[in-house]
Amino acid sequence: MSFRVRGRRVRKWFFGDSARAFGTLGVLLLALLAIVPAKDRFREWLGYQKEYEILIRGRTDGVALAKRFQSGVQQIWLPERDVTDRCMTCHTRLKETSLAGVGQPFRPHPPIPHSLTEFGCTICHRGQGVATTVEEAHRSTKAWEEPILPAQYSEAGCGQCHRDGLKGTPQLNAGRVLLARYGCVNCHRLVSPEGGASQGTDRPPSLKRIAEKTTREWIYFWIKDPQAWAATATMPNFGLSDADARDVSAFVISQSSPGSIAPAVATNDAGAAAGAELYGESFCASCHAMQNAAGKITGGDLAPDLTRVGSKVRPEWLAAWVKNPAAYLPGTMMPHFRFDEKQIGLLVSYLGRKQDSYFPANIRLEPATAAQIAHGQKLVLEKGCAACHEMNGVARPDNFAPDLTAVGSLPPARVLLAPGVPRTLPDYLAAKIREPHAFGREMKMPRNQFTDAQVEQLVTALLAQTSRSQTFPAALRRPTPVNVTYQPAGRAGQLMKDLRCLSCHSINGTGGSMAPDLTWEGSSVQRAWLLDFLKNPNTLRPVLIRRMPRFNLSNDDASTLADYIMTAYQTPAFDREEVDATKLTPTEASRGKSLFYGKYACNSCHIVDPDNDKGYIGPTLTQAGTRLNAPWIFHWLKNAQALRPGSLELNWNMNDEDAWAITAFLMQQKNTRKPGGER
Amino acid sequence: MNSLYSRLRGTAVWRSVFRSGTGDTNLHRSLTVQQNIFLHLASVKIRRRALEFGVTWYLGTLSMASFVILVVTGVLLMLYYHPSVPQAYADMKDLQFVVSAGVFLRNLHRWAAHAMVVLVFAHMFKVFYRGAYRPPREFNWVVGVMLLLLTLFLSYTGYLLPWDQLAFWAITVGSNIISAVPAMGAKIRFLMLGGHTVNANALLRFYVLHCVILPLIAAVFLAVHFWRIRKDGGLYTGDKPRE
Amino acid sequence: MPDQTPHVERACPGCNRRRFTTAGVGSLAIAGIGSAVFGYEFLSPNALYEPSPIVDAGKPERYPPGSVTPDAQSGLYVVHGPEGIYALSAVCTHLGCVTAWRPELDMVACPCHGSKFHIDGVKIEGPAPRPLPWLKAWLNDEGNLMIDRSEALTRKQYVRVQA
Amino acid sequence: MRLRFVAALIALLAIAGCHRPGAPAAIAAIAYGNAIVMVSGDHQAAPAGATLEQPLVVQVNDADGNGLAGARVEFRGSGGASFYPATGLTGSDGQLAVKVQLGSMAGRNSLLAMSRDKTGGRFDLNGAATALGYQQVLGRELAEQHCARCHDSRSTAERVSNHDNLGVTPHSLDDGLATNSLGTADLVAIIAHGGAAIGRSPEMPPYSPTLSVSEIDALAAWIRIVAVPAYGKP
Amino acid sequence: MVDCIRGTSPVSEPKDFRASFDSDSQRTPVRVAFVTRRTTPHVTKAGDDRVMTNPDALLRVAVAVMALLIVLVVVSLLFDAPLEGLANPLQTPNPAKAPWYFLGLQELLHYFPPVVAGVVIPSLVVLALVVIPYFNVNVEAEGFWNRNGERKSILVWVAVAALSAFLVWFSVYAVLVPTLVSGGALIVTAAAPPQDKGFGGWLRSKPLPFWIMTWFLVVAITLTVIGTCFRGAGWSWVWPWGEL
């Protein structure tokens, strides 16, 4: 029987007439409809729950685990937070710490400060909470473009609410610092939900008088590759060609206001050695770095690297700058040292010899033509130089670069991808930071030389900028501490501004973090000591390389400053004059001494007896009796954190007797010998 | 089994519902048609030629079948659907991920809707090419055109309900075409959407149109359509009118 | 009398046409019954949008000794009696009205039909058939008082807290 | 027509398939050493999923113990650790540095470097890295702030160590020999109430009012996870 | 009522009126014959051009419905209904497309101003559909080329040429091509011999409405397919299989 004939017979048997077709199709339909519930019976999550049941069956604590296990779709529903998370349907026991060694999806969640049922999963981890299949829940699909956040960026989840520098999120915090420090926020807007855009912290210099300061050749060399000049440079690399750099330098010089600088000071080699000494004595290295003979860069990173400063700046500008920096750059962080003409000459002699032989030998620029200047101006506008630098005739551009406020919610479908970059948001951001020009030569975003770790930090900080983070209720948000702009008043205030105290010290929440907080300094110290210190600062911590410089203050200035600090910076918690003499008896002091060396082992960190004590984490206390006030010591011992939050000093929670005894002991320390310094 | 069935048919309750038998005799067969509310729009007898597949391709029947499928699945889907923003979208996700057979019903509804549009169009063209619109069926042709429009409106209003990107932009594009109507286009669009953009009001309006108003109108037109088939001489078979 | 009406379907003489029809009708019937069974599953939601029956009532320190704290939203009272803290359902056992704590009367009163209860749930008067149930309460790992509204206690149990 | 289209499509796919760059050519060893040693990068800790700050540097030695250039080293990791590149040849100094990305779950990742000698025999080098969870990251930050000045003997310009100035020399915090013998309760007690609390040096001050309970737990969790040898399972 | 009488045939002789009933009322519905002078109750042919609705028609309908259901269930089991991201008014997908059955219109919008493509054309189409049965030309169903071939041929040439010129003017090639094809077919069939039994003859027997509807159908399908498959970002032409 041929195949065709048999086929016809079969067809006839099944579909021969409408009754047969009816019966056949009826059975077929029934079979197909049966697939529908069968499909439900084999849902993916059921498989995981079954797997979990098998897993706990083999364990000794299986009975207890089984009792706590809930089958079926599990859900955290938080309507007010727009959370519907069914992750626990497969991740069955997130709180079962005894299953710590088990792999996913049954691994318990590591301890975090938040309750899982209070926030759900997707607020931090992203992904699709409502999904009950692996693919849909974790990966990017057509309906959902927010895949699970990769583990290395998990701190971005915290950053959505926490803008206050959470201690457990170093990567996020570092990323935010980088965003502000490397000028990212000068072009890109990053608005916080409380309002107010992030401000840069790198303070790019004004270029309005740049011709006084440096040469066109140096500008040319610098803008081609700032990091080639100084590894610590925060200015990014714009990838300019030689001709472009030539033209930009031409324009930058051409827009500079006419110079008003005094003629050059005399320099000499002998002065250079003395200048080096003065450089050290003035603690310039607290802020400025320099390459030493061994080729190692030492010094602070608050201010520019001075290794080759002689090739960079004009000597007459340097002299004027050292004399009073604010005259050239009113917003500078550099204090006004009261150097005399001789000292200025020494410093200029020293720094002027810090030169790079390569530079003058190799960089030669012909005088600029008008066309070059015009092209340079065009480039300056294109690259947005004025977003960071003040310039004559170029306004600061608004909305120069894309707003990054909600960049963490950017759907991957909407980002432009360079070849070879995986289609995920973190990869896109990392690629963009690492090599912006890979997305097209014409891209105006410049490149910074970030390390892999820094790129990870930056991406983390950017991923925290979700659209969700903008809509969280205020009760959940931990905003950036409000940037108070405290400015001391009056003549002392002028003086403090001139000395740039707030570059290093902070007062009332404003200022730098390099030196101690001075908010309650008036309660802490005695005026005589303070006056002496201002005129001739010595260090309290002998091992520090960063120290308070000597500003060569006049007696008048110093006492104005001391008076102001003593009156304005007093804590309301106690009165520094209120001393109960009965508590400061010699017997108490000797008891205090034994407590100091015994029970509390203060000598681990502080030096009282410079010959025997060695701990030098805390300030030296050899002259505590002349420096500090007794009530301050007492309260400090009780709870130092309340007086200076973030201080290294522990909160001892000491009882009053012990605290007074140690206070008595310390008030006896009136050693006049200048400690340390020679280390 | 058989005796149980016949005893069941003998009960007073059964007989009160189904007055006639199921078809042992032609009388009973006729009575089932006549006495059934769903079948009584059809005649008791039908031209043999009208049953041939090539004549109608059963396109009208299949259009009606898709309509019934859509009503059944649609009513079930309504049980899990809130016509509000953005809950509507979340409901789609729920259907997909947690409702038993939810995604199947949604698929069935969606594909049946597409099928119905295709079938109704095909039905219209088939009727046209067969010349079945000729008198005395001219009014039924007009009813059919109305049903075609209703089908399109039903499908279009249903398109918005998932409240996803596809839905939102399809309706935005579609409703902008309407605003091209001279003089009152913008007003019509405003009335249709209940606002100037596709928003929560539009969703609710489309929901009510899709689930209540348009199906009711369609049901009325369908009834007329079927009734007119019978009144206009049964299904058009293309037979030459008898001399 | 035999049926002599000509049928269209004569192509299959003596065939078991009836069996096929029965098969079709039977399949449809099974499909119908199956759909009914499955309709039950479809109609039972697998995920509920309801507040959890387990309520986090916060730190037990919030409830000073001798206090009765009504939580109308959760429908319960947190009572700190001499023996410890317990949670009492505020839902009247009569017809489900939410009762009110009347400190001046020192009793729980139902506004609907006048049932009155002692603060330990025992009925004083009114149509309520049963005393107000005690709800399961415990302290969780973070030290918060948790109350399960879905679980009534059969015996009195207190959550003891250090004063 | 359709057939032709399908044929064209298949041909196109075939062409595309042929042009696709194949798997990277296997790196073949140029030289064969006898031993592999760790140069640097062992026992680092980083947040889960992150890239280790320092690369893992290994050196392949010849029979005389000198670095051998051109030896093939293959890396494998447990716990989700991955290496870039995963296979490479040693440089002129006999060393090979690879980036290590940790697994996405907190815990210890073992790092294995493998090379072969002339006869094809395998010799290995075992290393480890630690992936930190939130708690441990917090612990590390706290340790850096509060503990490292005394417990870390390394001095930097920013943070001068007080390690050598103390009466009793503090243990390094990753010193598993010292910390693993302590129960977690004791560990927490020392941090919270000072060394004196369990009869150790009073120079270890009590941190209980300064740090919260969860912060002390975080510190303990960090100390546990960075212990060398590892805490817990032998 | 004449229609109710089955199997009657005209006879020459008028007879008296007589009514007759089938004897077995259980077996068949009551059959009433109105016998006039011009008819006779004599049944010349078995009345088998009609069948019982139940079960013959019902069974066939059930089979058809089940077949549809099976197809839909299979499709539903295999392919999930599309669902994209949550509606976001700030993020316009490119291209933003209407449902497929409106894509023909959307394609027209690409060529004509919105008033024409979005309002005038659809209204005209609906109107044209409605009025079809009320025009004699539609009802008569006379082959287009049956009469006045010469004159009509000129008319067709002119109509197609005018329409094509209009379409070329607006560069609506998506409509022009189907227009030329159907217009060409119409002109070519004029040449088919009237007595041809094949395809040519069949086409030749078709009336004008057939041609117009076919033209409309082809245009509608072409536009819809183009709008659905061949339009990408910015409504630019793309190949559904990607760049070759």
PDB file of N, CA and C in Angstrom, chain E residues 178-227:
ATOM      1  N   PRO E 178       1.010  48.966  -6.926  1.00  0.00           N
ATOM      2  CA  PRO E 178      -0.216  48.156  -6.990  1.00  0.00           C
ATOM      3  C   PRO E 178      -1.231  48.733  -7.979  1.00  0.00           C
ATOM      4  N   THR E 179      -1.278  50.065  -8.092  1.00  0.00           N
ATOM      5  CA  THR E 179      -2.213  50.676  -9.029  1.00  0.00           C
ATOM      6  C   THR E 179      -1.877  50.272 -10.459  1.00  0.00           C
ATOM      7  N   LEU E 180      -0.597  50.373 -10.798  1.00  0.00           N
ATOM      8  CA  LEU E 180      -0.178  50.018 -12.144  1.00  0.00           C
ATOM      9  C   LEU E 180      -0.441  48.537 -12.416  1.00  0.00           C
ATOM     10  N   VAL E 181      -0.179  47.712 -11.412  1.00  0.00           N
ATOM     11  CA  VAL E 181      -0.367  46.268 -11.594  1.00  0.00           C
ATOM     12  C   VAL E 181      -1.837  45.970 -11.864  1.00  0.00           C
ATOM     13  N   SER E 182      -2.724  46.480 -10.980  1.00  0.00           N
ATOM     14  CA  SER E 182      -4.147  46.143 -11.181  1.00  0.00           C
ATOM     15  C   SER E 182      -4.703  46.833 -12.419  1.00  0.00           C
ATOM     16  N   GLY E 183      -4.250  48.076 -12.669  1.00  0.00           N
ATOM     17  CA  GLY E 183      -4.702  48.759 -13.876  1.00  0.00           C
ATOM     18  C   GLY E 183      -4.228  48.026 -15.117  1.00  0.00           C
ATOM     19  N   GLY E 184      -2.971  47.594 -15.077  1.00  0.00           N
ATOM     20  CA  GLY E 184      -2.428  46.849 -16.197  1.00  0.00           C
ATOM     21  C   GLY E 184      -3.195  45.573 -16.449  1.00  0.00           C
ATOM     22  N   ALA E 185      -3.504  44.878 -15.353  1.00  0.00           N
ATOM     23  CA  ALA E 185      -4.251  43.620 -15.475  1.00  0.00           C
ATOM     24  C   ALA E 185      -5.603  43.882 -16.122  1.00  0.00           C
ATOM     25  N   LEU E 186      -6.236  44.973 -15.723  1.00  0.00           N
ATOM     26  CA  LEU E 186      -7.550  45.309 -16.275  1.00  0.00           C
ATOM     27  C   LEU E 186      -7.446  45.533 -17.788  1.00  0.00           C
ATOM     28  N   ILE E 187      -6.397  46.272 -18.159  1.00  0.00           N
ATOM     29  CA  ILE E 187      -6.251  46.585 -19.587  1.00  0.00           C
ATOM     30  C   ILE E 187      -5.919  45.330 -20.370  1.00  0.00           C
ATOM     31  N   VAL E 188      -5.051  44.507 -19.781  1.00  0.00           N
ATOM     32  CA  VAL E 188      -4.644  43.290 -20.483  1.00  0.00           C
ATOM     33  C   VAL E 188      -5.839  42.369 -20.689  1.00  0.00           C
ATOM     34  N   THR E 189      -6.708  42.261 -19.688  1.00  0.00           N
ATOM     35  CA  THR E 189      -7.834  41.330 -19.820  1.00  0.00           C
ATOM     36  C   THR E 189      -8.788  41.738 -20.942  1.00  0.00           C
ATOM     37  N   ALA E 190      -8.710  43.005 -21.312  1.00  0.00           N
ATOM     38  CA  ALA E 190      -9.569  43.439 -22.409  1.00  0.00           C
ATOM     39  C   ALA E 190      -9.262  42.643 -23.668  1.00  0.00           C
ATOM     40  N   ALA E 191      -7.982  42.230 -23.736  1.00  0.00           N
ATOM     41  CA  ALA E 191      -7.573  41.522 -24.936  1.00  0.00           C
ATOM     42  C   ALA E 191      -7.960  40.050 -24.909  1.00  0.00           C
ATOM     43  N   ALA E 192      -8.378  39.547 -23.726  1.00  0.00           N
ATOM     44  CA  ALA E 192      -8.709  38.121 -23.629  1.00  0.00           C
ATOM     45  C   ALA E 192      -9.964  37.838 -24.443  1.00  0.00           C
ATOM     46  N   PRO E 193      -9.964  36.720 -25.165  1.00  0.00           N
ATOM     47  CA  PRO E 193     -11.156  36.381 -25.952  1.00  0.00           C
ATOM     48  C   PRO E 193     -12.347  36.133 -25.046  1.00  0.00           C
ATOM     49  N   PRO E 194     -13.519  36.630 -25.407  1.00  0.00           N
ATOM     50  CA  PRO E 194     -14.706  36.556 -24.543  1.00  0.00           C
ATOM     51  C   PRO E 194     -15.074  35.122 -24.202  1.00  0.00           C
ATOM     52  N   GLN E 195     -14.778  34.206 -25.147  1.00  0.00           N
ATOM     53  CA  GLN E 195     -15.247  32.838 -24.887  1.00  0.00           C
ATOM     54  C   GLN E 195     -14.209  32.011 -24.134  1.00  0.00           C
ATOM     55  N   ASP E 196     -13.096  32.638 -23.765  1.00  0.00           N
ATOM     56  CA  ASP E 196     -12.039  31.924 -23.041  1.00  0.00           C
ATOM     57  C   ASP E 196     -12.596  31.347 -21.750  1.00  0.00           C
ATOM     58  N   LYS E 197     -12.303  30.048 -21.560  1.00  0.00           N
ATOM     59  CA  LYS E 197     -12.812  29.420 -20.333  1.00  0.00           C
ATOM     60  C   LYS E 197     -11.799  29.522 -19.195  1.00  0.00           C
ATOM     61  N   GLY E 198     -10.589  29.936 -19.521  1.00  0.00           N
ATOM     62  CA  GLY E 198      -9.530  29.939 -18.506  1.00  0.00           C
ATOM     63  C   GLY E 198      -9.553  31.180 -17.636  1.00  0.00           C
ATOM     64  N   PHE E 199      -8.407  31.461 -17.067  1.00  0.00           N
ATOM     65  CA  PHE E 199      -8.279  32.574 -16.130  1.00  0.00           C
ATOM     66  C   PHE E 199      -8.621  33.904 -16.788  1.00  0.00           C
ATOM     67  N   GLY E 200      -8.108  34.045 -18.029  1.00  0.00           N
ATOM     68  CA  GLY E 200      -8.368  35.295 -18.749  1.00  0.00           C
ATOM     69  C   GLY E 200      -9.850  35.544 -18.910  1.00  0.00           C
ATOM     70  N   GLY E 201     -10.555  34.496 -19.316  1.00  0.00           N
ATOM     71  CA  GLY E 201     -11.990  34.650 -19.511  1.00  0.00           C
ATOM     72  C   GLY E 201     -12.703  34.946 -18.202  1.00  0.00           C
ATOM     73  N   TRP E 202     -12.225  34.280 -17.162  1.00  0.00           N
ATOM     74  CA  TRP E 202     -12.827  34.503 -15.843  1.00  0.00           C
ATOM     75  C   TRP E 202     -12.656  35.960 -15.445  1.00  0.00           C
ATOM     76  N   LEU E 203     -11.444  36.477 -15.625  1.00  0.00           N
ATOM     77  CA  LEU E 203     -11.179  37.879 -15.274  1.00  0.00           C
ATOM     78  C   LEU E 203     -12.056  38.803 -16.126  1.00  0.00           C
ATOM     79  N   ARG E 204     -12.181  38.426 -17.397  1.00  0.00           N
ATOM     80  CA  ARG E 204     -12.921  39.279 -18.317  1.00  0.00           C
ATOM     81  C   ARG E 204     -14.388  39.388 -17.904  1.00  0.00           C
ATOM     82  N   SER E 205     -14.870  38.315 -17.262  1.00  0.00           N
ATOM     83  CA  SER E 205     -16.278  38.316 -16.862  1.00  0.00           C
ATOM     84  C   SER E 205     -16.519  39.168 -15.615  1.00  0.00           C
ATOM     85  N   LYS E 206     -15.415  39.686 -15.029  1.00  0.00           N
ATOM     86  CA  LYS E 206     -15.576  40.398 -13.754  1.00  0.00           C
ATOM     87  C   LYS E 206     -16.021  41.832 -14.005  1.00  0.00           C
ATOM     88  N   PRO E 207     -16.898  42.311 -13.122  1.00  0.00           N
ATOM     89  CA  PRO E 207     -17.404  43.660 -13.295  1.00  0.00           C
ATOM     90  C   PRO E 207     -16.450  44.702 -12.741  1.00  0.00           C
ATOM     91  N   LEU E 208     -16.772  45.944 -12.960  1.00  0.00           N
ATOM     92  CA  LEU E 208     -15.916  47.048 -12.493  1.00  0.00           C
ATOM     93  C   LEU E 208     -15.663  47.017 -10.982  1.00  0.00           C
ATOM     94  N   PRO E 209     -16.737  46.810 -10.168  1.00  0.00           N
ATOM     95  CA  PRO E 209     -16.474  46.808  -8.716  1.00  0.00           C
ATOM     96  C   PRO E 209     -15.430  45.788  -8.317  1.00  0.00           C
ATOM     97  N   PHE E 210     -15.393  44.673  -9.001  1.00  0.00           N
ATOM     98  CA  PHE E 210     -14.361  43.674  -8.713  1.00  0.00           C
ATOM     99  C   PHE E 210     -12.978  44.300  -8.859  1.00  0.00           C
ATOM    100  N   TRP E 211     -12.811  45.039  -9.926  1.00  0.00           N
ATOM    101  CA  TRP E 211     -11.494  45.624 -10.182  1.00  0.00           C
ATOM    102  C   TRP E 211     -11.145  46.686  -9.152  1.00  0.00           C
ATOM    103  N   ILE E 212     -12.133  47.478  -8.823  1.00  0.00           N
ATOM    104  CA  ILE E 212     -11.846  48.540  -7.845  1.00  0.00           C
ATOM    105  C   ILE E 212     -11.508  47.938  -6.495  1.00  0.00           C
ATOM    106  N   MET E 213     -12.305  46.936  -6.092  1.00  0.00           N
ATOM    107  CA  MET E 213     -12.069  46.323  -4.792  1.00  0.00           C
ATOM    108  C   MET E 213     -10.718  45.637  -4.759  1.00  0.00           C
ATOM    109  N   THR E 214     -10.375  44.973  -5.871  1.00  0.00           N
ATOM    110  CA  THR E 214      -9.077  44.302  -5.918  1.00  0.00           C
ATOM    111  C   THR E 214      -7.949  45.315  -5.806  1.00  0.00           C
ATOM    112  N   TRP E 215      -8.126  46.415  -6.519  1.00  0.00           N
ATOM    113  CA  TRP E 215      -7.125  47.468  -6.424  1.00  0.00           C
ATOM    114  C   TRP E 215      -6.992  47.949  -4.976  1.00  0.00           C
ATOM    115  N   PHE E 216      -8.128  48.156  -4.342  1.00  0.00           N
ATOM    116  CA  PHE E 216      -8.127  48.609  -2.945  1.00  0.00           C
ATOM    117  C   PHE E 216      -7.450  47.582  -2.038  1.00  0.00           C
ATOM    118  N   LEU E 217      -7.801  46.312  -2.253  1.00  0.00           N
ATOM    119  CA  LEU E 217      -7.251  45.242  -1.418  1.00  0.00           C
ATOM    120  C   LEU E 217      -5.732  45.186  -1.563  1.00  0.00           C
ATOM    121  N   VAL E 218      -5.275  45.226  -2.818  1.00  0.00           N
ATOM    122  CA  VAL E 218      -3.832  45.130  -3.038  1.00  0.00           C
ATOM    123  C   VAL E 218      -3.120  46.328  -2.430  1.00  0.00           C
ATOM    124  N   VAL E 219      -3.693  47.507  -2.617  1.00  0.00           N
ATOM    125  CA  VAL E 219      -3.072  48.705  -2.044  1.00  0.00           C
ATOM    126  C   VAL E 219      -3.046  48.609  -0.528  1.00  0.00           C
ATOM    127  N   ALA E 220      -4.165  48.200   0.061  1.00  0.00           N
ATOM    128  CA  ALA E 220      -4.248  48.137   1.524  1.00  0.00           C
ATOM    129  C   ALA E 220      -3.216  47.156   2.064  1.00  0.00           C
ATOM    130  N   ILE E 221      -3.135  45.988   1.429  1.00  0.00           N
ATOM    131  CA  ILE E 221      -2.177  44.989   1.916  1.00  0.00           C
ATOM    132  C   ILE E 221      -0.754  45.503   1.743  1.00  0.00           C
ATOM    133  N   THR E 222      -0.472  46.097   0.593  1.00  0.00           N
ATOM    134  CA  THR E 222       0.876  46.619   0.362  1.00  0.00           C
ATOM    135  C   THR E 222       1.240  47.649   1.424  1.00  0.00           C
ATOM    136  N   LEU E 223       0.352  48.595   1.655  1.00  0.00           N
ATOM    137  CA  LEU E 223       0.652  49.657   2.619  1.00  0.00           C
ATOM    138  C   LEU E 223       0.841  49.074   4.009  1.00  0.00           C
ATOM    139  N   THR E 224      -0.039  48.134   4.395  1.00  0.00           N
ATOM    140  CA  THR E 224       0.046  47.577   5.738  1.00  0.00           C
ATOM    141  C   THR E 224       1.346  46.793   5.907  1.00  0.00           C
ATOM    142  N   VAL E 225       1.692  46.021   4.899  1.00  0.00           N
ATOM    143  CA  VAL E 225       2.929  45.241   5.005  1.00  0.00           C
ATOM    144  C   VAL E 225       4.135  46.168   5.069  1.00  0.00           C
ATOM    145  N   ILE E 226       4.122  47.208   4.245  1.00  0.00           N
ATOM    146  CA  ILE E 226       5.245  48.153   4.289  1.00  0.00           C
ATOM    147  C   ILE E 226       5.321  48.801   5.664  1.00  0.00           C
ATOM    148  N   GLY E 227       4.173  49.279   6.155  1.00  0.00           N
ATOM    149  CA  GLY E 227       4.164  49.948   7.456  1.00  0.00           C
ATOM    150  C   GLY E 227       4.597  49.032   8.573  1.00  0.00           C
TER     151      GLY E 227
END
